[in-house]
């Protein structure tokens, strides 16, 4: 059995085109192996897009908290995508529950920083920055203050 498989007879090859002998089992250019051999179906790749998106949006949200409206919106999106990514990982459709959780945490941090900056901008009165007398309004000019005294 020079070219056969266990339990299958060996083929000596059939003449191919132009009179050249073919390979064992070759008939018109097609190779037939024993049953049960060959490529099996490839498993589906994990759907990790939601976790990665949550992580990226959460990091951007926390990094650009000075742009507080953008930070709050990106933080909310990071939490939504992170929750979807964690759900997919729980069902076995994704393999990155840690990235999704990190996206949720970074999204929360971005929201907290953005809201904190908004509160600081609202609470700090504008008059605190104009106490030097150079505001340009007539009531606060240094020349009128000097004339009153």
mmCIF file with all atom_site columns, C-alpha atoms in Angstrom:
data_model
loop_
_atom_site.group_PDB
_atom_site.id
_atom_site.type_symbol
_atom_site.label_atom_id
_atom_site.label_alt_id
_atom_site.label_comp_id
_atom_site.label_asym_id
_atom_site.label_entity_id
_atom_site.label_seq_id
_atom_site.pdbx_PDB_ins_code
_atom_site.Cartn_x
_atom_site.Cartn_y
_atom_site.Cartn_z
_atom_site.occupancy
_atom_site.B_iso_or_equiv
_atom_site.pdbx_formal_charge
_atom_site.auth_seq_id
_atom_site.auth_comp_id
_atom_site.auth_asym_id
_atom_site.auth_atom_id
_atom_site.pdbx_PDB_model_num
ATOM 1   C CA . UNK A 1 1   ? 0.000   0.000   0.000   1.00 0.00 ? 1   UNK A CA 1
ATOM 2   C CA . UNK A 1 2   ? 2.325   2.708   -1.162  1.00 0.00 ? 2   UNK A CA 1
ATOM 3   C CA . UNK A 1 3   ? -0.057  5.699   -1.040  1.00 0.00 ? 3   UNK A CA 1
ATOM 4   C CA . UNK A 1 4   ? -3.168  4.363   0.658   1.00 0.00 ? 4   UNK A CA 1
ATOM 5   C CA . UNK A 1 5   ? -4.776  5.113   3.987   1.00 0.00 ? 5   UNK A CA 1
ATOM 6   C CA . UNK A 1 6   ? -5.511  2.431   6.564   1.00 0.00 ? 6   UNK A CA 1
ATOM 7   C CA . UNK A 1 7   ? -8.606  0.589   5.430   1.00 0.00 ? 7   UNK A CA 1
ATOM 8   C CA . UNK A 1 8   ? -8.629  2.216   1.970   1.00 0.00 ? 8   UNK A CA 1
ATOM 9   C CA . UNK A 1 9   ? -7.014  0.844   -1.171  1.00 0.00 ? 9   UNK A CA 1
ATOM 10  C CA . UNK A 1 10  ? -4.058  2.609   -2.702  1.00 0.00 ? 10  UNK A CA 1
ATOM 11  C CA . UNK A 1 11  ? -4.507  4.379   -6.021  1.00 0.00 ? 11  UNK A CA 1
ATOM 12  C CA . UNK A 1 12  ? -1.637  4.379   -8.444  1.00 0.00 ? 12  UNK A CA 1
ATOM 13  C CA . UNK A 1 13  ? -2.848  7.531   -10.145 1.00 0.00 ? 13  UNK A CA 1
ATOM 14  C CA . UNK A 1 14  ? -4.676  8.007   -13.376 1.00 0.00 ? 14  UNK A CA 1
ATOM 15  C CA . UNK A 1 15  ? -3.211  9.648   -16.400 1.00 0.00 ? 15  UNK A CA 1
ATOM 16  C CA . UNK A 1 16  ? -3.754  13.376  -16.241 1.00 0.00 ? 16  UNK A CA 1
ATOM 17  C CA . UNK A 1 17  ? -3.811  15.809  -19.087 1.00 0.00 ? 17  UNK A CA 1
ATOM 18  C CA . UNK A 1 18  ? -1.031  15.494  -21.653 1.00 0.00 ? 18  UNK A CA 1
ATOM 19  C CA . UNK A 1 19  ? -0.310  11.882  -20.663 1.00 0.00 ? 19  UNK A CA 1
ATOM 20  C CA . UNK A 1 20  ? 1.380   12.640  -17.327 1.00 0.00 ? 20  UNK A CA 1
ATOM 21  C CA . UNK A 1 21  ? 0.356   10.419  -14.447 1.00 0.00 ? 21  UNK A CA 1
ATOM 22  C CA . UNK A 1 22  ? -1.652  12.084  -11.681 1.00 0.00 ? 22  UNK A CA 1
ATOM 23  C CA . UNK A 1 23  ? -1.206  11.809  -7.978  1.00 0.00 ? 23  UNK A CA 1
ATOM 24  C CA . UNK A 1 24  ? -2.786  8.990   -5.981  1.00 0.00 ? 24  UNK A CA 1
ATOM 25  C CA . UNK A 1 25  ? -6.540  9.354   -5.887  1.00 0.00 ? 25  UNK A CA 1
ATOM 26  C CA . UNK A 1 26  ? -6.487  12.132  -8.473  1.00 0.00 ? 26  UNK A CA 1
ATOM 27  C CA . UNK A 1 27  ? -9.232  12.035  -11.044 1.00 0.00 ? 27  UNK A CA 1
ATOM 28  C CA . UNK A 1 28  ? -9.406  15.042  -13.295 1.00 0.00 ? 28  UNK A CA 1
ATOM 29  C CA . UNK A 1 29  ? -7.568  17.325  -10.877 1.00 0.00 ? 29  UNK A CA 1
ATOM 30  C CA . UNK A 1 30  ? -9.617  16.627  -7.738  1.00 0.00 ? 30  UNK A CA 1
ATOM 31  C CA . UNK A 1 31  ? -8.127  14.845  -4.751  1.00 0.00 ? 31  UNK A CA 1
ATOM 32  C CA . UNK A 1 32  ? -10.462 12.700  -2.696  1.00 0.00 ? 32  UNK A CA 1
ATOM 33  C CA . UNK A 1 33  ? -9.282  11.715  0.773   1.00 0.00 ? 33  UNK A CA 1
ATOM 34  C CA . UNK A 1 34  ? -10.828 9.301   3.223   1.00 0.00 ? 34  UNK A CA 1
ATOM 35  C CA . UNK A 1 35  ? -14.066 10.391  4.860   1.00 0.00 ? 35  UNK A CA 1
ATOM 36  C CA . UNK A 1 36  ? -13.766 12.314  8.122   1.00 0.00 ? 36  UNK A CA 1
ATOM 37  C CA . UNK A 1 37  ? -10.637 14.223  7.168   1.00 0.00 ? 37  UNK A CA 1
ATOM 38  C CA . UNK A 1 38  ? -10.471 17.870  6.197   1.00 0.00 ? 38  UNK A CA 1
ATOM 39  C CA . UNK A 1 39  ? -11.124 21.283  7.656   1.00 0.00 ? 39  UNK A CA 1
ATOM 40  C CA . UNK A 1 40  ? -13.683 21.531  10.348  1.00 0.00 ? 40  UNK A CA 1
ATOM 41  C CA . UNK A 1 41  ? -15.901 24.571  10.676  1.00 0.00 ? 41  UNK A CA 1
ATOM 42  C CA . UNK A 1 42  ? -14.070 27.494  12.266  1.00 0.00 ? 42  UNK A CA 1
ATOM 43  C CA . UNK A 1 43  ? -15.546 28.672  15.561  1.00 0.00 ? 43  UNK A CA 1
ATOM 44  C CA . UNK A 1 44  ? -17.124 32.105  15.540  1.00 0.00 ? 44  UNK A CA 1
ATOM 45  C CA . UNK A 1 45  ? -14.868 34.917  16.668  1.00 0.00 ? 45  UNK A CA 1
ATOM 46  C CA . UNK A 1 46  ? -15.927 36.536  19.939  1.00 0.00 ? 46  UNK A CA 1
ATOM 47  C CA . UNK A 1 47  ? -17.909 39.763  19.571  1.00 0.00 ? 47  UNK A CA 1
ATOM 48  C CA . UNK A 1 48  ? -15.680 42.031  21.657  1.00 0.00 ? 48  UNK A CA 1
ATOM 49  C CA . UNK A 1 49  ? -16.636 45.296  19.959  1.00 0.00 ? 49  UNK A CA 1
ATOM 50  C CA . UNK A 1 50  ? -18.938 46.590  22.678  1.00 0.00 ? 50  UNK A CA 1
ATOM 51  C CA . UNK A 1 51  ? -16.377 46.169  25.454  1.00 0.00 ? 51  UNK A CA 1
ATOM 52  C CA . UNK A 1 52  ? -13.629 47.823  23.435  1.00 0.00 ? 52  UNK A CA 1
ATOM 53  C CA . UNK A 1 53  ? -15.946 50.686  22.459  1.00 0.00 ? 53  UNK A CA 1
ATOM 54  C CA . UNK A 1 54  ? -16.955 51.178  26.096  1.00 0.00 ? 54  UNK A CA 1
ATOM 55  C CA . UNK A 1 55  ? -13.318 51.300  27.184  1.00 0.00 ? 55  UNK A CA 1
ATOM 56  C CA . UNK A 1 56  ? -12.304 53.792  24.486  1.00 0.00 ? 56  UNK A CA 1
ATOM 57  C CA . UNK A 1 57  ? -15.292 56.070  25.140  1.00 0.00 ? 57  UNK A CA 1
ATOM 58  C CA . UNK A 1 58  ? -14.733 55.886  28.900  1.00 0.00 ? 58  UNK A CA 1
ATOM 59  C CA . UNK A 1 59  ? -11.064 56.819  28.609  1.00 0.00 ? 59  UNK A CA 1
ATOM 60  C CA . UNK A 1 60  ? -11.859 59.719  26.278  1.00 0.00 ? 60  UNK A CA 1
ATOM 61  C CA . UNK A 1 61  ? -14.649 60.850  28.615  1.00 0.00 ? 61  UNK A CA 1
ATOM 62  C CA . UNK A 1 62  ? -12.336 60.909  31.618  1.00 0.00 ? 62  UNK A CA 1
ATOM 63  C CA . UNK A 1 63  ? -9.515  62.561  29.669  1.00 0.00 ? 63  UNK A CA 1
ATOM 64  C CA . UNK A 1 64  ? -11.545 65.430  28.197  1.00 0.00 ? 64  UNK A CA 1
ATOM 65  C CA . UNK A 1 65  ? -13.595 66.300  31.283  1.00 0.00 ? 65  UNK A CA 1
ATOM 66  C CA . UNK A 1 66  ? -12.767 69.983  30.725  1.00 0.00 ? 66  UNK A CA 1
ATOM 67  C CA . UNK A 1 67  ? -15.179 69.807  27.802  1.00 0.00 ? 67  UNK A CA 1
ATOM 68  C CA . UNK A 1 68  ? -17.886 68.874  30.288  1.00 0.00 ? 68  UNK A CA 1
ATOM 69  C CA . UNK A 1 69  ? -20.821 68.441  27.880  1.00 0.00 ? 69  UNK A CA 1
ATOM 70  C CA . UNK A 1 70  ? -18.792 66.065  25.708  1.00 0.00 ? 70  UNK A CA 1
ATOM 71  C CA . UNK A 1 71  ? -17.444 64.224  28.756  1.00 0.00 ? 71  UNK A CA 1
ATOM 72  C CA . UNK A 1 72  ? -20.942 63.635  30.130  1.00 0.00 ? 72  UNK A CA 1
ATOM 73  C CA . UNK A 1 73  ? -22.305 62.367  26.796  1.00 0.00 ? 73  UNK A CA 1
ATOM 74  C CA . UNK A 1 74  ? -19.302 60.091  26.181  1.00 0.00 ? 74  UNK A CA 1
ATOM 75  C CA . UNK A 1 75  ? -19.501 58.806  29.753  1.00 0.00 ? 75  UNK A CA 1
ATOM 76  C CA . UNK A 1 76  ? -23.157 57.881  29.323  1.00 0.00 ? 76  UNK A CA 1
ATOM 77  C CA . UNK A 1 77  ? -22.371 56.097  26.045  1.00 0.00 ? 77  UNK A CA 1
ATOM 78  C CA . UNK A 1 78  ? -19.473 54.254  27.705  1.00 0.00 ? 78  UNK A CA 1
ATOM 79  C CA . UNK A 1 79  ? -21.788 53.002  30.454  1.00 0.00 ? 79  UNK A CA 1
ATOM 80  C CA . UNK A 1 80  ? -24.380 51.835  27.904  1.00 0.00 ? 80  UNK A CA 1
ATOM 81  C CA . UNK A 1 81  ? -21.840 50.038  25.710  1.00 0.00 ? 81  UNK A CA 1
ATOM 82  C CA . UNK A 1 82  ? -20.139 48.576  28.786  1.00 0.00 ? 82  UNK A CA 1
ATOM 83  C CA . UNK A 1 83  ? -23.411 47.148  30.074  1.00 0.00 ? 83  UNK A CA 1
ATOM 84  C CA . UNK A 1 84  ? -24.142 45.579  26.682  1.00 0.00 ? 84  UNK A CA 1
ATOM 85  C CA . UNK A 1 85  ? -20.583 44.194  26.528  1.00 0.00 ? 85  UNK A CA 1
ATOM 86  C CA . UNK A 1 86  ? -20.875 42.703  30.024  1.00 0.00 ? 86  UNK A CA 1
ATOM 87  C CA . UNK A 1 87  ? -24.153 41.054  29.023  1.00 0.00 ? 87  UNK A CA 1
ATOM 88  C CA . UNK A 1 88  ? -22.541 39.518  25.938  1.00 0.00 ? 88  UNK A CA 1
ATOM 89  C CA . UNK A 1 89  ? -19.627 38.249  28.023  1.00 0.00 ? 89  UNK A CA 1
ATOM 90  C CA . UNK A 1 90  ? -22.049 36.739  30.544  1.00 0.00 ? 90  UNK A CA 1
ATOM 91  C CA . UNK A 1 91  ? -23.834 34.864  27.734  1.00 0.00 ? 91  UNK A CA 1
ATOM 92  C CA . UNK A 1 92  ? -20.492 33.633  26.339  1.00 0.00 ? 92  UNK A CA 1
ATOM 93  C CA . UNK A 1 93  ? -20.652 35.698  23.136  1.00 0.00 ? 93  UNK A CA 1
ATOM 94  C CA . UNK A 1 94  ? -17.631 37.837  24.096  1.00 0.00 ? 94  UNK A CA 1
ATOM 95  C CA . UNK A 1 95  ? -14.375 37.205  25.927  1.00 0.00 ? 95  UNK A CA 1
ATOM 96  C CA . UNK A 1 96  ? -13.635 40.631  27.408  1.00 0.00 ? 96  UNK A CA 1
ATOM 97  C CA . UNK A 1 97  ? -15.790 41.328  30.459  1.00 0.00 ? 97  UNK A CA 1
ATOM 98  C CA . UNK A 1 98  ? -12.882 43.193  32.059  1.00 0.00 ? 98  UNK A CA 1
ATOM 99  C CA . UNK A 1 99  ? -12.659 45.729  29.243  1.00 0.00 ? 99  UNK A CA 1
ATOM 100 C CA . UNK A 1 100 ? -16.395 46.339  29.439  1.00 0.00 ? 100 UNK A CA 1
ATOM 101 C CA . UNK A 1 101 ? -16.176 46.854  33.205  1.00 0.00 ? 101 UNK A CA 1
ATOM 102 C CA . UNK A 1 102 ? -13.211 49.211  32.804  1.00 0.00 ? 102 UNK A CA 1
ATOM 103 C CA . UNK A 1 103 ? -15.248 51.158  30.241  1.00 0.00 ? 103 UNK A CA 1
ATOM 104 C CA . UNK A 1 104 ? -18.115 51.473  32.715  1.00 0.00 ? 104 UNK A CA 1
ATOM 105 C CA . UNK A 1 105 ? -15.755 52.668  35.458  1.00 0.00 ? 105 UNK A CA 1
ATOM 106 C CA . UNK A 1 106 ? -14.004 55.193  33.192  1.00 0.00 ? 106 UNK A CA 1
ATOM 107 C CA . UNK A 1 107 ? -17.377 56.400  31.924  1.00 0.00 ? 107 UNK A CA 1
ATOM 108 C CA . UNK A 1 108 ? -18.573 56.988  35.486  1.00 0.00 ? 108 UNK A CA 1
ATOM 109 C CA . UNK A 1 109 ? -15.335 58.835  36.266  1.00 0.00 ? 109 UNK A CA 1
ATOM 110 C CA . UNK A 1 110 ? -15.778 61.023  33.170  1.00 0.00 ? 110 UNK A CA 1
ATOM 111 C CA . UNK A 1 111 ? -19.370 61.851  34.154  1.00 0.00 ? 111 UNK A CA 1
ATOM 112 C CA . UNK A 1 112 ? -18.370 62.674  37.733  1.00 0.00 ? 112 UNK A CA 1
ATOM 113 C CA . UNK A 1 113 ? -15.496 64.898  36.586  1.00 0.00 ? 113 UNK A CA 1
ATOM 114 C CA . UNK A 1 114 ? -17.676 66.640  33.991  1.00 0.00 ? 114 UNK A CA 1
ATOM 115 C CA . UNK A 1 115 ? -20.478 67.303  36.490  1.00 0.00 ? 115 UNK A CA 1
ATOM 116 C CA . UNK A 1 116 ? -17.939 68.486  39.088  1.00 0.00 ? 116 UNK A CA 1
ATOM 117 C CA . UNK A 1 117 ? -16.500 70.967  36.603  1.00 0.00 ? 117 UNK A CA 1
ATOM 118 C CA . UNK A 1 118 ? -20.011 72.148  35.720  1.00 0.00 ? 118 UNK A CA 1
ATOM 119 C CA . UNK A 1 119 ? -20.799 72.678  39.419  1.00 0.00 ? 119 UNK A CA 1
ATOM 120 C CA . UNK A 1 120 ? -17.569 74.607  39.901  1.00 0.00 ? 120 UNK A CA 1
ATOM 121 C CA . UNK A 1 121 ? -18.402 76.836  36.934  1.00 0.00 ? 121 UNK A CA 1
ATOM 122 C CA . UNK A 1 122 ? -21.909 77.485  38.257  1.00 0.00 ? 122 UNK A CA 1
ATOM 123 C CA . UNK A 1 123 ? -21.040 77.962  41.938  1.00 0.00 ? 123 UNK A CA 1
ATOM 124 C CA . UNK A 1 124 ? -18.018 80.207  41.512  1.00 0.00 ? 124 UNK A CA 1
ATOM 125 C CA . UNK A 1 125 ? -19.489 83.676  40.921  1.00 0.00 ? 125 UNK A CA 1
ATOM 126 C CA . UNK A 1 126 ? -18.223 85.847  38.124  1.00 0.00 ? 126 UNK A CA 1
ATOM 127 C CA . UNK A 1 127 ? -17.496 88.637  40.601  1.00 0.00 ? 127 UNK A CA 1
ATOM 128 C CA . UNK A 1 128 ? -14.666 86.629  42.133  1.00 0.00 ? 128 UNK A CA 1
ATOM 129 C CA . UNK A 1 129 ? -12.649 87.138  38.968  1.00 0.00 ? 129 UNK A CA 1
ATOM 130 C CA . UNK A 1 130 ? -13.459 90.866  38.704  1.00 0.00 ? 130 UNK A CA 1
ATOM 131 C CA . UNK A 1 131 ? -12.264 92.041  42.137  1.00 0.00 ? 131 UNK A CA 1
ATOM 132 C CA . UNK A 1 132 ? -9.076  93.502  40.712  1.00 0.00 ? 132 UNK A CA 1
ATOM 133 C CA . UNK A 1 133 ? -11.009 96.544  39.426  1.00 0.00 ? 133 UNK A CA 1
ATOM 134 C CA . UNK A 1 134 ? -10.076 96.020  35.769  1.00 0.00 ? 134 UNK A CA 1
ATOM 135 C CA . UNK A 1 135 ? -13.450 94.742  34.659  1.00 0.00 ? 135 UNK A CA 1
ATOM 136 C CA . UNK A 1 136 ? -14.209 97.737  32.470  1.00 0.00 ? 136 UNK A CA 1
ATOM 137 C CA . UNK A 1 137 ? -17.629 98.477  33.954  1.00 0.00 ? 137 UNK A CA 1
ATOM 138 C CA . UNK A 1 138 ? -18.128 102.042 35.163  1.00 0.00 ? 138 UNK A CA 1
ATOM 139 C CA . UNK A 1 139 ? -19.147 101.004 38.681  1.00 0.00 ? 139 UNK A CA 1
ATOM 140 C CA . UNK A 1 140 ? -15.911 99.162  39.345  1.00 0.00 ? 140 UNK A CA 1
ATOM 141 C CA . UNK A 1 141 ? -13.265 101.327 37.777  1.00 0.00 ? 141 UNK A CA 1
ATOM 142 C CA . UNK A 1 142 ? -10.361 102.433 39.927  1.00 0.00 ? 142 UNK A CA 1
ATOM 143 C CA . UNK A 1 143 ? -10.742 106.063 38.885  1.00 0.00 ? 143 UNK A CA 1
ATOM 144 C CA . UNK A 1 144 ? -14.285 106.291 40.222  1.00 0.00 ? 144 UNK A CA 1
ATOM 145 C CA . UNK A 1 145 ? -13.266 104.520 43.417  1.00 0.00 ? 145 UNK A CA 1
ATOM 146 C CA . UNK A 1 146 ? -10.482 107.064 43.911  1.00 0.00 ? 146 UNK A CA 1
ATOM 147 C CA . UNK A 1 147 ? -12.864 109.983 43.255  1.00 0.00 ? 147 UNK A CA 1
ATOM 148 C CA . UNK A 1 148 ? -15.299 108.769 45.908  1.00 0.00 ? 148 UNK A CA 1
ATOM 149 C CA . UNK A 1 149 ? -12.727 108.639 48.668  1.00 0.00 ? 149 UNK A CA 1
#
